Coordinates of C-alpha atoms in Angstrom, one line a residue:
Chain A
M23 CA 15.9 33.4 -33.7
R24 CA 17.5 36.2 -30.8
Y25 CA 15.3 33.8 -28.1
G26 CA 17.6 30.8 -29.6
L27 CA 20.4 32.7 -29.6
G28 CA 19.5 33.5 -25.9
L29 CA 19.0 29.8 -24.5
R30 CA 21.9 28.4 -26.4
A31 CA 24.1 30.9 -24.3
L32 CA 22.5 29.8 -21.1
R33 CA 23.0 26.3 -21.8
L34 CA 26.8 26.8 -22.4
M35 CA 27.1 28.9 -19.4
L36 CA 25.1 26.2 -17.6
R37 CA 27.5 23.4 -18.9
L38 CA 30.5 25.7 -17.6
L39 CA 29.3 26.0 -14.2
V40 CA 28.6 22.3 -13.8
L41 CA 32.1 21.9 -15.2
T42 CA 33.6 24.4 -12.7
I43 CA 31.5 22.8 -9.9
L44 CA 33.1 19.1 -10.9
G45 CA 36.6 20.4 -10.9
F46 CA 36.4 22.3 -7.6
V47 CA 35.2 18.8 -6.1
L48 CA 37.8 16.7 -7.9
L49 CA 40.5 18.8 -7.8
P50 CA 41.9 17.8 -4.4
S51 CA 41.6 14.3 -5.2
V52 CA 43.1 14.9 -8.9
V53 CA 46.2 16.7 -6.8
V54 CA 46.5 14.0 -4.5
I55 CA 46.4 10.6 -7.1
I56 CA 49.0 13.0 -9.0
A57 CA 51.6 13.8 -6.0
A58 CA 51.4 10.0 -5.4
F59 CA 53.1 8.9 -8.3
S60 CA 56.1 11.4 -7.2
D61 CA 59.6 10.5 -7.9
R62 CA 61.0 13.1 -4.2
S63 CA 60.3 11.9 -1.1
I64 CA 58.7 15.4 -0.6
L65 CA 55.1 15.7 -0.9
A66 CA 55.1 18.3 -3.6
F67 CA 52.8 19.3 -6.5
P68 CA 53.3 19.1 -9.4
P69 CA 55.5 16.1 -9.3
T70 CA 58.9 16.2 -11.4
G71 CA 58.9 12.4 -12.2
F72 CA 57.0 9.3 -12.1
S73 CA 57.4 6.4 -9.6
W74 CA 55.3 3.6 -8.2
R75 CA 57.6 3.2 -5.2
W76 CA 55.2 4.9 -2.8
F77 CA 52.6 2.6 -3.2
A78 CA 54.9 0.0 -2.5
R79 CA 55.7 1.4 0.7
A80 CA 52.2 2.4 1.7
L81 CA 51.4 -1.4 0.9
A82 CA 54.3 -2.3 3.0
Y83 CA 54.1 -0.2 5.6
E84 CA 53.4 -2.2 9.1
D85 CA 51.0 0.8 10.8
F86 CA 48.9 0.5 7.8
Q87 CA 48.6 -3.1 7.4
S88 CA 47.5 -3.4 10.8
G89 CA 45.3 -0.2 10.7
F90 CA 43.5 -1.5 7.7
R91 CA 43.4 -4.8 9.6
N92 CA 41.7 -3.4 12.1
G93 CA 39.4 -0.9 10.2
V94 CA 38.1 -3.9 8.5
I95 CA 37.3 -5.6 11.7
V96 CA 36.2 -2.8 13.5
M97 CA 33.4 -2.2 10.1
A98 CA 32.7 -5.8 9.9
W99 CA 31.1 -5.8 13.8
A100 CA 29.7 -2.1 13.8
S101 CA 27.8 -1.9 10.6
S102 CA 26.5 -5.4 11.2
I103 CA 25.4 -4.6 15.2
A104 CA 24.0 -1.2 13.9
L105 CA 22.1 -3.4 11.1
V106 CA 20.5 -5.7 13.4
I107 CA 19.8 -2.9 16.4
G108 CA 18.7 -0.7 13.7
S109 CA 16.6 -3.0 11.6
G110 CA 14.5 -3.7 15.1
V111 CA 14.5 -0.3 16.2
A112 CA 12.9 0.9 13.1
I113 CA 10.4 -2.0 12.8
A114 CA 9.3 -1.0 16.0
L115 CA 9.3 2.5 15.8
H116 CA 7.6 1.8 12.2
R117 CA 5.1 -0.5 13.8
Y118 CA 4.0 0.8 17.3
S119 CA 3.6 4.5 18.5
F120 CA 4.6 3.8 22.3
T121 CA 5.2 6.2 24.7
G122 CA 8.6 8.0 24.3
S123 CA 8.6 6.5 20.5
R124 CA 9.1 10.1 19.3
L125 CA 11.9 10.6 21.7
L126 CA 13.5 7.6 20.7
Q127 CA 13.5 8.2 17.3
A128 CA 15.1 11.8 18.0
M129 CA 17.9 10.6 20.1
L130 CA 19.0 7.5 17.9
L131 CA 19.4 10.4 14.8
A132 CA 21.1 12.6 17.0
P133 CA 24.7 11.4 16.2
L134 CA 23.9 13.5 12.9
V135 CA 24.0 16.8 15.1
V136 CA 26.6 15.4 17.8
P137 CA 30.1 16.7 16.7
H138 CA 32.0 13.1 16.0
F139 CA 34.7 14.2 18.8
T140 CA 32.5 14.8 20.8
L141 CA 31.2 11.6 20.6
G142 CA 34.7 10.0 20.6
L143 CA 35.4 11.7 24.2
G144 CA 32.2 10.7 25.2
C145 CA 33.0 7.2 24.9
L146 CA 36.8 7.9 26.2
I147 CA 35.5 9.2 29.5
L148 CA 33.0 6.3 29.8
A149 CA 35.6 3.8 29.2
A150 CA 37.6 5.2 31.9
Q151 CA 35.0 5.4 34.4
L152 CA 33.9 2.1 33.9
G153 CA 37.2 0.8 33.7
V154 CA 37.3 -0.5 30.2
A155 CA 40.4 -1.0 28.6
R156 CA 41.0 0.7 25.2
T157 CA 40.1 -2.6 23.0
M158 CA 39.1 -3.1 19.8
G159 CA 35.6 -3.5 21.8
L160 CA 35.5 0.1 22.6
V161 CA 36.0 0.9 18.7
V162 CA 33.3 -1.1 17.8
A163 CA 31.1 0.1 20.6
T164 CA 31.7 3.8 19.7
H165 CA 31.5 3.3 15.9
V166 CA 27.7 1.3 16.6
V167 CA 26.7 4.7 18.1
L168 CA 28.3 6.8 15.3
V169 CA 26.7 4.1 12.1
L170 CA 23.4 3.3 13.9
P171 CA 21.3 6.6 12.6
F172 CA 22.4 5.9 9.4
V173 CA 21.2 2.5 9.2
L174 CA 17.8 3.6 11.2
R175 CA 17.2 6.0 8.3
S176 CA 17.9 3.5 5.6
V177 CA 15.7 0.5 7.0
Y178 CA 13.1 3.0 8.4
V179 CA 12.7 4.7 4.8
S180 CA 12.8 0.8 3.0
L181 CA 10.0 0.2 5.3
R182 CA 8.0 3.5 4.6
N183 CA 8.0 2.1 0.9
L184 CA 6.4 -1.3 2.0
D185 CA 2.9 -1.7 1.2
G186 CA 1.7 -3.2 4.4
R187 CA -1.0 -4.9 2.3
L188 CA 1.6 -7.4 1.7
E189 CA 2.4 -8.4 5.7
Q190 CA -1.6 -8.7 5.6
A191 CA -2.0 -11.2 3.0
A192 CA 0.3 -13.1 4.4
A193 CA -1.1 -13.2 7.7
S194 CA -4.5 -14.3 5.8
L195 CA -3.2 -16.8 4.4
G196 CA -1.8 -18.5 7.7
A197 CA 1.4 -17.2 8.6
P198 CA 2.0 -16.0 12.2
P199 CA 4.0 -13.0 12.9
G200 CA 7.6 -14.5 13.1
R201 CA 6.8 -16.3 9.3
V202 CA 5.9 -12.8 7.9
L203 CA 8.6 -11.1 9.0
W204 CA 11.0 -13.8 7.5
T205 CA 9.3 -14.8 4.2
V206 CA 7.7 -11.0 3.1
T207 CA 9.0 -8.4 5.3
L208 CA 12.4 -9.1 4.9
P209 CA 13.2 -10.1 1.7
L210 CA 11.6 -7.1 0.8
L211 CA 13.7 -4.7 2.7
A212 CA 16.7 -6.5 1.8
P213 CA 18.2 -4.0 -0.6
G214 CA 17.4 -1.5 2.4
L215 CA 19.2 -3.6 4.5
A216 CA 22.3 -3.4 1.9
G217 CA 22.2 -0.1 1.4
G218 CA 22.2 0.7 4.9
W219 CA 24.7 -1.8 5.9
L220 CA 27.3 -0.5 3.3
F221 CA 26.8 3.1 3.9
A222 CA 28.0 2.2 7.6
A223 CA 31.0 0.5 6.7
I224 CA 32.3 3.3 4.5
L225 CA 31.2 5.2 7.1
S226 CA 33.2 3.3 9.5
F227 CA 36.0 3.1 7.6
N228 CA 36.3 6.2 7.3
E229 CA 36.2 7.4 10.4
F230 CA 38.9 9.5 12.1
T231 CA 38.1 11.9 14.8
A232 CA 36.1 9.7 17.4
S233 CA 38.1 7.0 16.6
L234 CA 41.4 9.3 17.6
F235 CA 40.3 9.0 21.1
V236 CA 39.3 5.6 21.4
T237 CA 42.0 3.9 19.4
A238 CA 45.4 3.0 21.1
Q239 CA 48.5 2.0 19.0
R240 CA 46.9 -1.3 19.1
T241 CA 43.8 -1.2 17.6
Q242 CA 44.7 2.2 15.8
T243 CA 42.2 2.1 12.5
L244 CA 43.4 3.2 9.1
P245 CA 42.7 6.8 9.1
V246 CA 44.5 7.2 12.9
A247 CA 47.4 5.2 11.6
M248 CA 47.5 7.5 8.6
Y249 CA 47.3 10.7 10.9
N250 CA 50.3 9.5 12.9
Y251 CA 52.2 8.9 10.0
V252 CA 51.7 12.4 8.6
R253 CA 53.1 13.7 12.3
E254 CA 56.2 11.5 11.1
Y255 CA 56.7 12.1 8.0
A256 CA 56.0 14.0 4.8
D257 CA 57.0 11.7 1.6
P258 CA 54.3 11.2 -0.9
T259 CA 53.4 7.5 1.0
M260 CA 50.5 9.4 2.1
A261 CA 49.3 10.4 -1.1
A262 CA 49.7 6.6 -2.7
L263 CA 47.8 5.2 0.3
A264 CA 44.9 8.5 -0.5
A265 CA 44.9 7.0 -4.2
I266 CA 44.5 3.5 -2.9
Y267 CA 41.6 4.4 -0.7
I268 CA 40.1 6.4 -3.4
A269 CA 40.3 3.5 -6.2
V270 CA 38.7 0.7 -3.7
T271 CA 36.3 2.9 -2.5
A272 CA 34.8 3.9 -6.0
L273 CA 35.5 0.0 -6.7
L274 CA 33.0 -1.1 -4.0
L275 CA 30.3 1.4 -4.7
L276 CA 30.4 0.6 -8.4
V277 CA 30.1 -3.4 -7.4
A278 CA 27.6 -2.5 -4.7
N279 CA 25.3 -0.2 -7.1
R280 CA 25.2 -2.9 -9.9
F281 CA 24.4 -5.9 -7.0
L282 CA 21.8 -3.5 -5.0
G283 CA 20.5 -2.2 -8.6
L284 CA 19.9 -5.5 -9.3
G285 CA 18.5 -6.5 -6.6
R286 CA 16.2 -4.4 -6.8
V287 CA 14.9 -5.0 -10.1
L288 CA 14.6 -8.5 -8.9
A289 CA 13.0 -8.2 -5.5
I290 CA 10.9 -5.0 -5.6
D291 CA 8.3 -3.9 -7.5
H292 CA 5.5 -2.7 -5.0
G293 CA 5.2 0.2 -7.5
H294 CA 1.6 1.7 -6.7
Chain B
M11 CA -25.8 -27.1 8.9
A12 CA -27.6 -25.0 11.3
T13 CA -25.1 -22.6 12.3
E14 CA -24.3 -19.3 9.6
A15 CA -21.2 -19.1 8.1
V16 CA -20.4 -15.8 9.2
R17 CA -22.4 -14.3 12.5
L18 CA -22.0 -10.6 13.6
D19 CA -23.7 -9.7 16.6
G20 CA -24.0 -6.0 17.3
V21 CA -20.2 -5.4 15.9
T22 CA -19.0 -2.0 16.9
R23 CA -15.7 -0.4 16.1
R24 CA -14.5 3.1 16.8
F25 CA -11.6 5.5 15.4
G26 CA -11.2 7.8 18.0
A27 CA -14.0 9.6 18.7
M28 CA -15.6 8.4 14.9
V29 CA -17.7 5.3 15.3
A30 CA -16.8 3.7 11.6
L31 CA -19.1 1.0 12.6
H32 CA -22.5 1.2 14.6
E33 CA -23.6 -2.1 16.3
A34 CA -23.7 -4.3 13.2
W35 CA -25.7 -7.2 13.5
L36 CA -25.3 -9.6 10.1
K37 CA -25.8 -13.4 9.1
V38 CA -23.9 -14.7 5.8
R39 CA -25.5 -18.1 5.0
H40 CA -23.1 -20.8 4.0
G41 CA -22.4 -20.8 -0.2
E42 CA -23.7 -17.1 -0.1
F43 CA -22.2 -14.1 -2.1
L44 CA -23.0 -11.0 0.1
T45 CA -22.4 -7.8 -1.2
L46 CA -21.3 -5.0 1.3
L47 CA -22.8 -1.9 -0.8
G48 CA -21.9 1.6 0.4
P49 CA -20.1 5.1 -0.6
S50 CA -16.4 5.4 0.6
G51 CA -16.8 6.0 4.5
C52 CA -19.8 4.2 5.4
G53 CA -17.7 1.6 7.0
K54 CA -18.2 -1.5 4.7
T55 CA -14.2 -1.5 4.3
T56 CA -14.0 -2.0 8.2
L57 CA -16.6 -4.4 8.5
L58 CA -14.2 -6.1 5.9
N59 CA -11.2 -5.8 8.1
L60 CA -13.2 -6.8 11.3
I61 CA -14.1 -10.3 9.4
A62 CA -10.7 -10.6 8.5
G63 CA -9.1 -9.7 11.6
F64 CA -6.9 -6.9 10.8
L65 CA -9.3 -4.7 13.5
A66 CA -10.4 -5.8 16.6
A67 CA -13.8 -4.9 17.2
D68 CA -14.9 -2.9 20.1
G69 CA -17.9 -4.3 21.0
G70 CA -20.1 -7.1 19.9
E71 CA -19.0 -10.6 18.9
I72 CA -17.8 -12.3 15.5
F73 CA -19.2 -15.9 14.4
I74 CA -17.0 -18.0 11.7
E75 CA -18.8 -21.4 10.9
G76 CA -20.1 -21.1 14.2
A77 CA -17.0 -20.6 16.3
L78 CA -16.5 -17.6 18.1
V79 CA -13.9 -15.6 16.4
T80 CA -14.0 -12.2 17.9
A81 CA -9.9 -12.6 19.8
T82 CA -8.7 -15.2 16.8
P83 CA -5.6 -13.8 15.2
V84 CA -5.8 -13.0 11.7
W85 CA -3.7 -15.9 10.6
Q86 CA -6.0 -18.5 12.5
R87 CA -9.3 -17.6 11.2
D88 CA -8.9 -19.8 7.8
I89 CA -9.9 -16.7 5.5
G90 CA -9.3 -16.5 1.8
M91 CA -8.7 -12.2 1.1
V92 CA -8.4 -10.6 -1.9
F93 CA -7.1 -7.3 -1.7
Q94 CA -7.6 -4.2 -3.8
N95 CA -4.6 -3.8 -5.3
Y96 CA -4.0 -7.5 -5.0
A97 CA -1.2 -7.4 -2.8
L98 CA 0.9 -9.8 -4.4
F99 CA 4.4 -11.1 -2.9
P100 CA 6.7 -9.4 -5.6
H101 CA 9.5 -11.5 -4.8
M102 CA 7.7 -15.3 -5.5
D103 CA 6.8 -16.1 -8.8
V104 CA 3.0 -16.8 -9.2
A105 CA 3.4 -20.6 -8.2
R106 CA 5.2 -19.6 -5.0
N107 CA 2.3 -16.8 -4.4
V108 CA -0.5 -19.3 -4.7
A109 CA 1.4 -22.0 -2.9
Y110 CA 2.1 -19.7 0.0
G111 CA -0.9 -20.4 2.0
L112 CA -0.2 -24.0 1.9
A113 CA 3.0 -23.6 2.9
T114 CA 1.5 -22.1 6.2
R115 CA -0.8 -25.1 6.4
G116 CA 2.4 -27.3 6.0
V117 CA 0.6 -28.9 3.3
N118 CA 3.4 -31.6 1.8
K119 CA 5.0 -30.7 -1.6
A120 CA 3.2 -32.8 -4.0
E121 CA -0.2 -32.1 -2.8
A122 CA 1.0 -28.3 -2.7
A123 CA 2.1 -28.7 -6.4
Q124 CA -1.0 -30.4 -7.3
R125 CA -3.6 -28.0 -5.5
V126 CA -1.3 -24.9 -7.2
A127 CA -1.8 -26.5 -10.5
E128 CA -5.7 -26.8 -9.9
A129 CA -6.3 -23.4 -8.6
L130 CA -4.1 -21.6 -11.9
A131 CA -6.5 -23.6 -14.0
L132 CA -9.5 -22.6 -12.1
V133 CA -8.6 -19.3 -12.9
K134 CA -7.2 -20.0 -16.3
L135 CA -3.4 -19.1 -15.8
T136 CA -2.0 -22.8 -16.8
G137 CA 1.1 -22.1 -17.8
M138 CA 1.7 -19.1 -15.6
A139 CA 3.7 -20.2 -12.9
G140 CA 6.9 -19.2 -13.3
R141 CA 6.4 -15.8 -14.0
R142 CA 6.9 -12.9 -11.6
P143 CA 3.3 -10.9 -10.6
R144 CA 5.0 -7.6 -12.2
E145 CA 5.1 -9.6 -15.6
L146 CA 1.5 -10.0 -15.5
S147 CA -1.7 -7.6 -16.5
G148 CA -3.7 -6.5 -14.2
G149 CA -6.4 -9.1 -14.8
Q150 CA -4.1 -11.8 -14.4
Q151 CA -2.7 -10.5 -11.2
Q152 CA -6.4 -10.9 -10.3
R153 CA -6.7 -14.5 -11.1
V154 CA -3.5 -14.8 -9.0
A155 CA -5.0 -13.1 -5.9
L156 CA -8.3 -14.9 -6.2
A157 CA -6.1 -18.3 -6.8
R158 CA -4.3 -17.9 -3.8
A159 CA -7.0 -16.9 -1.7
L160 CA -8.8 -20.4 -2.9
V161 CA -6.5 -22.7 -2.5
I162 CA -6.4 -22.9 0.9
R163 CA -10.4 -23.9 0.9
P164 CA -11.1 -21.0 3.0
K165 CA -14.3 -20.8 4.8
V166 CA -15.1 -17.7 3.3
L167 CA -13.7 -15.2 0.6
L168 CA -13.0 -11.6 1.2
L169 CA -12.8 -9.2 -1.5
D170 CA -12.2 -5.5 -1.1
E171 CA -12.8 -3.9 -4.4
P172 CA -11.2 -5.9 -6.5
F173 CA -12.0 -5.1 -9.6
S174 CA -11.9 -1.0 -9.2
A175 CA -8.4 -1.5 -10.8
L176 CA -9.9 -2.7 -13.9
D177 CA -10.6 -0.9 -16.9
R178 CA -14.5 -1.4 -17.9
N179 CA -14.2 -4.6 -20.3
L180 CA -12.1 -6.5 -18.3
R181 CA -14.2 -5.5 -15.0
G182 CA -17.1 -6.9 -16.7
A183 CA -15.4 -10.5 -17.8
M184 CA -14.0 -10.6 -14.3
Q185 CA -17.3 -10.3 -12.6
V186 CA -19.0 -12.9 -14.8
E187 CA -15.7 -15.3 -13.9
L188 CA -15.9 -14.8 -10.3
K189 CA -19.3 -15.2 -10.3
E190 CA -19.0 -18.8 -11.9
I191 CA -16.5 -19.5 -9.8
Q192 CA -18.0 -18.7 -6.7
Q193 CA -21.0 -20.9 -7.7
R194 CA -18.9 -23.9 -8.9
L195 CA -17.1 -24.1 -5.4
G196 CA -20.2 -22.7 -3.6
I197 CA -17.9 -21.1 -1.0
T198 CA -19.3 -18.3 1.1
T199 CA -18.2 -15.0 0.0
I200 CA -18.4 -11.7 1.0
F201 CA -17.5 -8.3 -1.2
V202 CA -17.3 -5.1 -0.8
T203 CA -17.7 -2.5 -3.6
H204 CA -19.3 1.2 -3.6
D205 CA -20.8 -0.1 -7.4
Q206 CA -24.4 -0.5 -7.0
G207 CA -24.2 -2.0 -10.8
E208 CA -21.6 -4.5 -9.5
A209 CA -23.5 -5.1 -6.2
L210 CA -27.1 -5.8 -7.9
S211 CA -25.8 -8.3 -11.1
M212 CA -23.3 -10.5 -8.8
S213 CA -25.0 -10.7 -5.3
D214 CA -27.2 -13.1 -3.7
R215 CA -27.9 -10.6 -1.0
V216 CA -26.5 -6.9 -0.6
A217 CA -26.5 -5.2 2.2
V218 CA -26.7 -1.7 1.5
M219 CA -24.5 0.7 4.5
S220 CA -23.9 4.4 5.4
A221 CA -22.0 6.1 7.5
G222 CA -21.5 2.8 10.2
R223 CA -24.7 1.4 9.6
I224 CA -26.3 -1.6 7.7
H225 CA -29.4 -0.1 6.3
Q226 CA -30.7 -2.9 4.6
V227 CA -30.2 -6.7 4.1
G228 CA -31.8 -8.4 1.1
T229 CA -31.5 -9.8 -2.3
P230 CA -30.9 -7.2 -5.1
E231 CA -34.6 -7.2 -6.1
E232 CA -35.7 -6.5 -2.6
V233 CA -32.7 -3.7 -1.9
Y234 CA -34.0 -1.8 -5.9
R235 CA -37.6 -2.5 -5.7
R236 CA -38.5 -2.3 -1.9
P237 CA -35.5 -0.2 -0.4
A238 CA -36.0 0.2 3.4
D239 CA -35.3 3.9 3.5
R240 CA -34.2 6.9 1.7
F241 CA -30.9 6.3 1.8
V242 CA -31.3 3.1 0.0
A243 CA -33.4 4.1 -2.3
G244 CA -31.4 7.1 -3.3
F245 CA -27.9 4.9 -3.2
V246 CA -29.0 1.8 -5.5
G247 CA -29.9 3.1 -9.1
D248 CA -31.2 6.1 -9.9
V249 CA -34.5 7.8 -8.8
N250 CA -36.7 10.5 -9.2
R251 CA -37.3 12.5 -5.5
L252 CA -41.0 14.1 -6.8
P253 CA -43.6 16.3 -4.0
A254 CA -46.2 14.4 -3.0
R255 CA -49.6 14.5 -0.3
L256 CA -50.5 11.7 1.8
L257 CA -54.1 10.9 0.9
G258 CA -54.6 8.1 3.8
R259 CA -53.2 4.6 5.3
E260 CA -55.5 1.2 4.7
G261 CA -53.0 -1.4 6.6
D262 CA -49.6 -1.9 4.8
T263 CA -50.3 0.7 2.2
A264 CA -50.7 4.1 2.0
Q265 CA -52.3 6.4 -0.8
V266 CA -50.4 9.7 -1.8
A267 CA -51.1 12.1 -4.8
A268 CA -48.8 13.8 -7.0
G269 CA -50.0 16.0 -9.7
A270 CA -53.1 14.6 -11.1
C271 CA -51.8 10.9 -10.1
H272 CA -52.5 8.8 -7.3
F273 CA -50.1 5.9 -6.0
T274 CA -49.9 3.1 -3.8
V275 CA -47.0 2.9 -1.5
P276 CA -46.0 0.8 1.8
A277 CA -47.1 2.7 4.9
A278 CA -44.1 1.8 7.5
P279 CA -41.7 4.9 6.3
L280 CA -44.9 6.9 6.6
A281 CA -45.7 6.1 10.0
G282 CA -46.6 9.4 12.7
L283 CA -47.6 11.4 9.5
A284 CA -51.0 12.4 9.2
P285 CA -53.4 12.7 5.7
G286 CA -52.5 15.8 4.0
A287 CA -48.7 15.8 5.3
A288 CA -46.2 16.6 2.3
V289 CA -43.9 13.3 1.4
E290 CA -41.0 12.7 -0.9
L291 CA -42.5 10.3 -4.0
F292 CA -39.9 8.1 -5.1
L293 CA -39.9 6.9 -8.7
R294 CA -37.3 5.0 -10.9
P295 CA -36.8 6.6 -14.3
E296 CA -37.8 3.6 -16.1
Q297 CA -41.1 3.8 -14.5
L298 CA -42.4 7.3 -16.0
A299 CA -43.5 7.3 -19.6
P300 CA -44.5 10.1 -21.5
A301 CA -48.5 10.8 -20.6
P302 CA -51.0 10.6 -23.7
A303 CA -52.7 13.8 -24.6
G304 CA -55.3 14.9 -22.5
G305 CA -54.5 11.9 -19.6
P306 CA -53.6 12.5 -16.3
A307 CA -50.2 13.8 -15.7
L308 CA -48.1 13.3 -12.7
L309 CA -45.7 16.6 -14.0
E310 CA -45.0 18.5 -16.8
G311 CA -41.8 19.7 -17.6
V312 CA -39.2 20.9 -20.1
V313 CA -37.0 18.6 -21.9
V314 CA -33.2 19.9 -21.0
A315 CA -31.6 16.7 -22.7
R316 CA -31.9 14.0 -24.4
V317 CA -28.9 11.2 -23.7
Y318 CA -29.1 8.5 -26.4
Q319 CA -27.8 5.0 -24.5
G320 CA -28.1 2.6 -27.2
D321 CA -30.6 0.4 -26.0
R322 CA -32.4 2.8 -24.3
M323 CA -33.0 7.0 -24.4
E324 CA -32.8 9.1 -21.4
L325 CA -34.8 12.3 -20.9
H326 CA -33.4 15.0 -18.9
L327 CA -36.5 17.5 -17.8
E328 CA -37.0 20.5 -15.8
A329 CA -40.3 20.5 -13.8
A330 CA -41.7 23.5 -11.8
G331 CA -42.0 22.6 -8.1
V332 CA -39.5 19.4 -8.4
P333 CA -35.8 20.2 -7.3
G334 CA -33.2 18.9 -9.6
R335 CA -34.0 16.9 -12.6
V336 CA -36.9 14.2 -13.2
L337 CA -35.0 11.6 -15.3
L338 CA -37.0 9.3 -17.6
R339 CA -35.5 5.9 -19.2
L340 CA -37.3 4.8 -22.3
P341 CA -36.9 1.6 -24.1
G342 CA -35.7 1.9 -27.5
H343 CA -34.4 5.1 -29.0
A344 CA -38.0 6.8 -29.0
P345 CA -38.1 8.8 -31.7
G346 CA -40.2 11.6 -32.1
V347 CA -40.3 11.7 -28.2
G348 CA -39.6 14.7 -26.1
E349 CA -37.3 16.6 -28.3
H350 CA -34.6 19.1 -26.9
G351 CA -36.5 22.1 -26.1
S352 CA -40.1 20.3 -25.9
H353 CA -43.0 20.4 -23.1
L354 CA -43.3 16.8 -22.2
A355 CA -46.3 15.6 -19.7
V356 CA -45.0 12.5 -17.6
Q357 CA -47.3 9.4 -16.4
A358 CA -46.0 6.7 -14.9
Q359 CA -46.2 3.2 -15.7
P360 CA -49.3 0.9 -14.5
Q361 CA -48.8 -0.2 -11.0
P362 CA -44.9 1.3 -10.5
D363 CA -42.7 0.5 -7.8
A364 CA -43.4 3.7 -5.4
M365 CA -42.0 4.8 -2.3
A366 CA -42.6 7.3 -0.3
F367 CA -40.7 8.8 3.0
P368 CA -41.4 11.7 4.8
P369 CA -39.7 15.0 3.5
T370 CA -36.2 15.7 4.8
T371 CA -36.1 18.6 7.2

């Protein structure tokens, strides 16, 4: 009996602990979302009334609109370019052991330890040295460097899980390497590729520190536009935008999870 | 046709300092079912991968249908391969799996559809064309893999331990079926296994391998009854190794004595030994029998186990001077013979397939 009681108490404590951690993680987001519905023009908590007006202002604010557009463009280009490069490098690293392959691997995973501001600053200095203007191209290039390790990782792990005998089987049936890649390797890697792209896209869209260095007024992405806004105003528009941000990202992830989950069921069962 | 279906001329393959295959010479005849048999790590899978082209040879030449293919890539060798885990494409249904090799060959849709249907009928999977591999049982996946390899009408069919993942009953049924299909199509087949029972029951010829070398190539009967060396004798089937003495040689045969019995054995393995030298006599369990009272005995021992096998009875004996146990295999259930713990005198059947080899040093 005592054993049962002790176990039940332990379980209760564990549940409380989980709830506390969840609360701790979610609290800032919850505060921001609640503050977004404030009726006063000061960012304060708790709010005294309820209104949608800050959402309307956030959506109508021109810098946010252009920031959103820029962000989407940069996101799409950077993740797609990183996906192509990352897949190529991952396949090369997986298949061949060449001189410097380990070094290349280490270098490509380096941005995980190099702070973003270092990267942003570096890209800025390089661009200045080469006489490159602060264009979208520069922002995209910086973001490619930023997200490449994540894409590489994702594709590399998928490759490791791919049964090499499937490619051998295709070759034995008369398929040259290019055909094997298109008809067997890539279709089976699709969930990994999609996952890597999505991760890169979210990372790119949210990236602030490096973007701050390499963007100009014309090319600023949404997080940079938000930063500039906060320096001038202190109304709940920011909170409203943050709430939209959270909602959209969550929705995207839900859709992606459903899609990728389905994709896994349909395409992947090399579970031996 | 004068040429062999597959010929290996001194093919060698190394992995680093380890020689995985040492100068393999082998001729596989047209329409033959040849098995590469050996323990794991003996080089049989390396040999198969060299024929398929998944590995490059470090020395020697490989010919398929008389054409030199040593440097030909896998996809141009015109082989059919069945993998141990079947390696079916999980993102394609059964029909597309089977049609894959036809698509790479540019066979037109109508002909491909007909050949796929024929191949599926051949392996008794008609009606399964729309299924995904993961919806199939192990035996069905095996059939799809076989159909996929056969539909391209390859010059040689390669099978890498295809039955190892199946349970015992299914394995037996699939063995019979594969043999039937192979004979009906008359396709040259090279089969890799470590299961000597499988090798003996299915093959036209068996190549017994160990430590990167082919020890003997022969029919199952030759390999079982006239093993070329002590490895083959010990690996193919069970065998009793008894201490014996060389009496003398006469042409191709030699006389050896063990206990109170004399045996005639092939002389070749005993070359260089003087009369009186110690040798090891190899006798199969089914060639031993209880000795009649008072008759000359090969050995005497104590029965330590009686193992009932349905159609036969196995007796395990411990005998003085014999390392390990002596195994007897008696037909029927041998009532009243060799009760547990009893003493038993053993002799050999008349004219046994006895072999003798120099003792290991």
